């Protein structure tokens, strides 16, 4: 009993220091201006996660698209604030080479549970994905959620932010459009919603 209490206290102290280090090393102002560039861009090894039909997929399935990967969890308050805004961003950029992958990192979650969760948040136009096998932690830092990563058309991480962002802001769509409009691609026009 004393050992488990001591272990819990040590774990809490380590967790708080890790959180403090994260806030210091990756400050965020709640906007997409807090994205950190990855230079040189980093290729991601293919590890599987699952789509809403419970089929295994990985980032190579989306090669040729600019991806915004948003890692979230059902227990994360800021994540729940982001998901409806991410749905609106995805709708605004429909018809472009942009793909939003909102991936739940909850342990042992099923497609039905993620679907039910989406229904509670009134999210009905955003595909969902989930990492039931906890594979994404092998290639991405998932110790903080929400976490968002921009992956270019070649499958490389080019920037990331491990914090909440205002995805409804014009700066968010402009950031994605700037990645979509890189050579040799023409920047698409979007209709303001």
Coordinates of C-alpha atoms in Angstrom, one line a residue:
X1 CA 0.0 0.0 0.0
X2 CA 2.8 2.5 1.0
X3 CA 4.7 1.6 -2.2
X4 CA 1.7 2.3 -4.5
X5 CA 1.1 5.7 -2.8
X6 CA 4.7 6.6 -3.1
X7 CA 4.7 5.5 -6.8
X8 CA 1.6 7.6 -7.4
X9 CA 3.2 10.7 -5.9
X10 CA 6.4 10.2 -7.9
X11 CA 4.3 9.8 -11.1
X12 CA 2.4 13.0 -10.4
X13 CA 5.6 15.0 -9.8
X14 CA 7.1 13.7 -13.0
X15 CA 3.8 14.5 -14.9
X16 CA 3.8 18.1 -13.6
X17 CA 7.4 18.6 -14.5
X18 CA 6.8 17.2 -18.0
X19 CA 3.9 19.6 -18.4
X20 CA 5.9 22.5 -17.2
X21 CA 8.7 21.6 -19.7
X22 CA 6.2 21.3 -22.5
X23 CA 4.7 24.7 -21.8
X24 CA 8.1 26.3 -21.7
X25 CA 9.6 24.6 -24.8
X26 CA 6.4 24.8 -26.9
X27 CA 4.5 28.0 -25.9
X28 CA 1.2 28.5 -27.6
X29 CA -1.0 31.5 -27.9
X30 CA -4.1 29.5 -29.0
X31 CA -3.6 30.3 -32.7
X32 CA -2.0 28.6 -35.6
X33 CA 0.9 31.1 -35.3
X34 CA 2.2 28.7 -32.6
X35 CA 2.9 25.9 -35.1
X36 CA 6.6 24.9 -35.0
X37 CA 8.4 24.2 -38.3
X38 CA 10.1 20.8 -38.7
X39 CA 13.3 21.5 -40.7
X40 CA 14.2 19.3 -42.4
X41 CA 10.8 17.7 -42.8
X42 CA 10.5 14.3 -41.3
X43 CA 9.1 11.2 -43.1
X44 CA 6.8 9.1 -41.0
X45 CA 7.1 5.4 -40.9
X46 CA 3.8 3.8 -41.8
X47 CA 1.9 2.5 -38.7
X48 CA -1.7 1.6 -38.7
X49 CA -4.7 3.4 -37.2
X50 CA -8.3 2.7 -38.1
X51 CA -11.0 4.5 -40.1
X52 CA -14.7 4.6 -39.2
X53 CA -15.3 1.4 -41.1
X54 CA -12.8 -0.2 -38.7
X55 CA -10.3 -0.8 -41.6
X56 CA -6.6 -0.3 -41.0
X57 CA -5.1 2.7 -42.7
X58 CA -1.8 4.7 -42.4
X59 CA -0.5 8.0 -43.7
X60 CA 0.7 6.5 -46.9
X61 CA -3.0 6.0 -47.9
X62 CA -3.3 9.8 -48.1
X63 CA -0.1 10.6 -50.1
X64 CA -0.6 13.4 -52.5
X65 CA -2.8 15.4 -50.1
X66 CA -1.9 18.0 -47.5
X67 CA -2.9 16.5 -44.2
X68 CA -3.8 18.1 -40.9
X69 CA -3.5 15.4 -38.4
X70 CA -5.3 16.2 -35.1
X71 CA -4.8 13.9 -32.2
X72 CA -7.5 14.1 -29.6
X73 CA -9.0 12.1 -26.7
X74 CA -12.5 11.9 -25.2
X75 CA -11.2 13.0 -21.8
X76 CA -9.5 16.2 -23.2
X77 CA -11.6 19.4 -22.7
X78 CA -9.6 21.5 -25.3
X79 CA -9.9 18.7 -27.8
X80 CA -13.7 18.8 -27.5
X81 CA -13.6 22.5 -28.2
X82 CA -11.5 22.0 -31.3
X83 CA -13.5 19.2 -33.0
X84 CA -16.5 21.3 -34.1
X85 CA -14.2 24.0 -35.4
X86 CA -12.1 21.4 -37.2
X87 CA -15.3 20.1 -38.9
X88 CA -16.0 23.7 -40.1
X89 CA -12.4 24.0 -41.4
X90 CA -12.7 20.7 -43.3
X91 CA -16.0 21.8 -44.9
X92 CA -14.5 25.2 -45.9
X93 CA -11.6 23.5 -47.7
X94 CA -13.7 20.8 -49.3
X95 CA -12.8 20.2 -52.9
X96 CA -9.1 20.9 -52.4
X97 CA -6.2 18.5 -51.9
X98 CA -6.6 19.0 -48.1
X99 CA -7.5 16.1 -45.8
X100 CA -8.2 16.4 -42.1
X101 CA -7.5 13.3 -40.0
X102 CA -9.0 13.7 -36.5
X103 CA -7.6 10.6 -34.7
X104 CA -8.8 9.6 -31.2
X105 CA -5.9 8.2 -29.2
X106 CA -8.1 6.8 -26.5
X107 CA -6.9 3.4 -25.4
X108 CA -9.1 0.5 -26.5
X109 CA -11.8 2.6 -28.1
X110 CA -14.1 1.2 -30.7
X111 CA -15.5 2.8 -33.9
X112 CA -19.0 2.7 -32.2
X113 CA -17.7 4.6 -29.2
X114 CA -16.1 7.3 -31.4
X115 CA -19.3 7.6 -33.5
X116 CA -21.4 8.0 -30.3
X117 CA -19.0 10.6 -29.1
X118 CA -19.2 12.5 -32.4
X119 CA -23.0 12.4 -32.2
X120 CA -22.9 14.0 -28.7
X121 CA -20.8 16.9 -30.2
X122 CA -23.1 17.1 -33.2
X123 CA -20.2 16.3 -35.5
X124 CA -21.7 14.7 -38.6
X125 CA -19.5 15.8 -41.5
X126 CA -16.1 14.9 -40.3
X127 CA -14.6 11.5 -40.8
X128 CA -13.2 9.9 -37.7
X129 CA -10.2 7.7 -37.1
X130 CA -8.9 6.0 -34.0
X131 CA -5.7 4.5 -32.7
X132 CA -7.0 1.5 -30.8
X133 CA -3.7 -0.3 -31.0
X134 CA -1.7 2.7 -29.8
X135 CA 0.6 2.7 -32.7
X136 CA 0.9 6.4 -33.4
X137 CA 3.0 6.9 -30.3
X138 CA 5.8 5.1 -32.1
X139 CA 6.1 7.9 -34.6
X140 CA 4.5 11.0 -33.1
X141 CA 4.9 12.6 -29.7
X142 CA 1.4 12.1 -28.1
X143 CA 2.1 12.9 -24.5
X144 CA 0.1 16.1 -24.9
X145 CA -3.3 16.5 -26.6
X146 CA -4.6 18.1 -28.6
X147 CA -1.7 17.9 -30.9
X148 CA -1.8 18.8 -34.6
X149 CA 0.7 18.0 -37.3
X150 CA 0.9 19.2 -40.9
X151 CA 2.0 16.5 -43.3
X152 CA 3.0 17.5 -46.9
X153 CA 2.0 15.6 -50.1
X154 CA 5.2 13.5 -49.8
X155 CA 4.2 12.2 -46.4
X156 CA 6.6 14.3 -44.3
X157 CA 5.8 16.2 -41.1
X158 CA 6.6 19.9 -41.8
X159 CA 5.1 21.5 -38.7
X160 CA 3.3 20.8 -35.5
X161 CA 1.6 22.3 -32.5
X162 CA 0.8 20.5 -29.3
X163 CA -1.9 22.7 -27.9
X164 CA -5.4 24.0 -28.6
X165 CA -5.9 26.2 -31.7
X166 CA -8.7 28.5 -33.0
X167 CA -9.5 26.6 -36.2
X168 CA -12.3 29.1 -37.0
X169 CA -9.8 32.0 -37.4
X170 CA -9.0 33.2 -41.0
X171 CA -5.3 32.5 -40.1
X172 CA -6.1 28.8 -39.8
X173 CA -7.5 28.5 -43.4
X174 CA -4.8 30.7 -44.7
X175 CA -2.1 28.5 -43.2
X176 CA -3.6 25.4 -44.8
X177 CA -4.0 27.3 -48.1
X178 CA -0.4 28.3 -48.0
X179 CA 0.6 24.6 -47.8
X180 CA -1.8 23.7 -50.6
X181 CA -0.4 26.4 -52.9
X182 CA 3.2 25.3 -52.8
X183 CA 4.9 24.6 -56.1
X184 CA 4.0 22.9 -58.4
X185 CA 0.4 23.2 -57.2
X186 CA -1.9 26.2 -57.7
X187 CA -3.4 27.7 -54.6
X188 CA -7.1 26.8 -54.6
X189 CA -9.9 29.3 -54.1
X190 CA -12.3 28.6 -51.3
X191 CA -15.8 30.0 -50.7
X192 CA -16.1 31.8 -47.4
X193 CA -18.7 30.2 -45.1

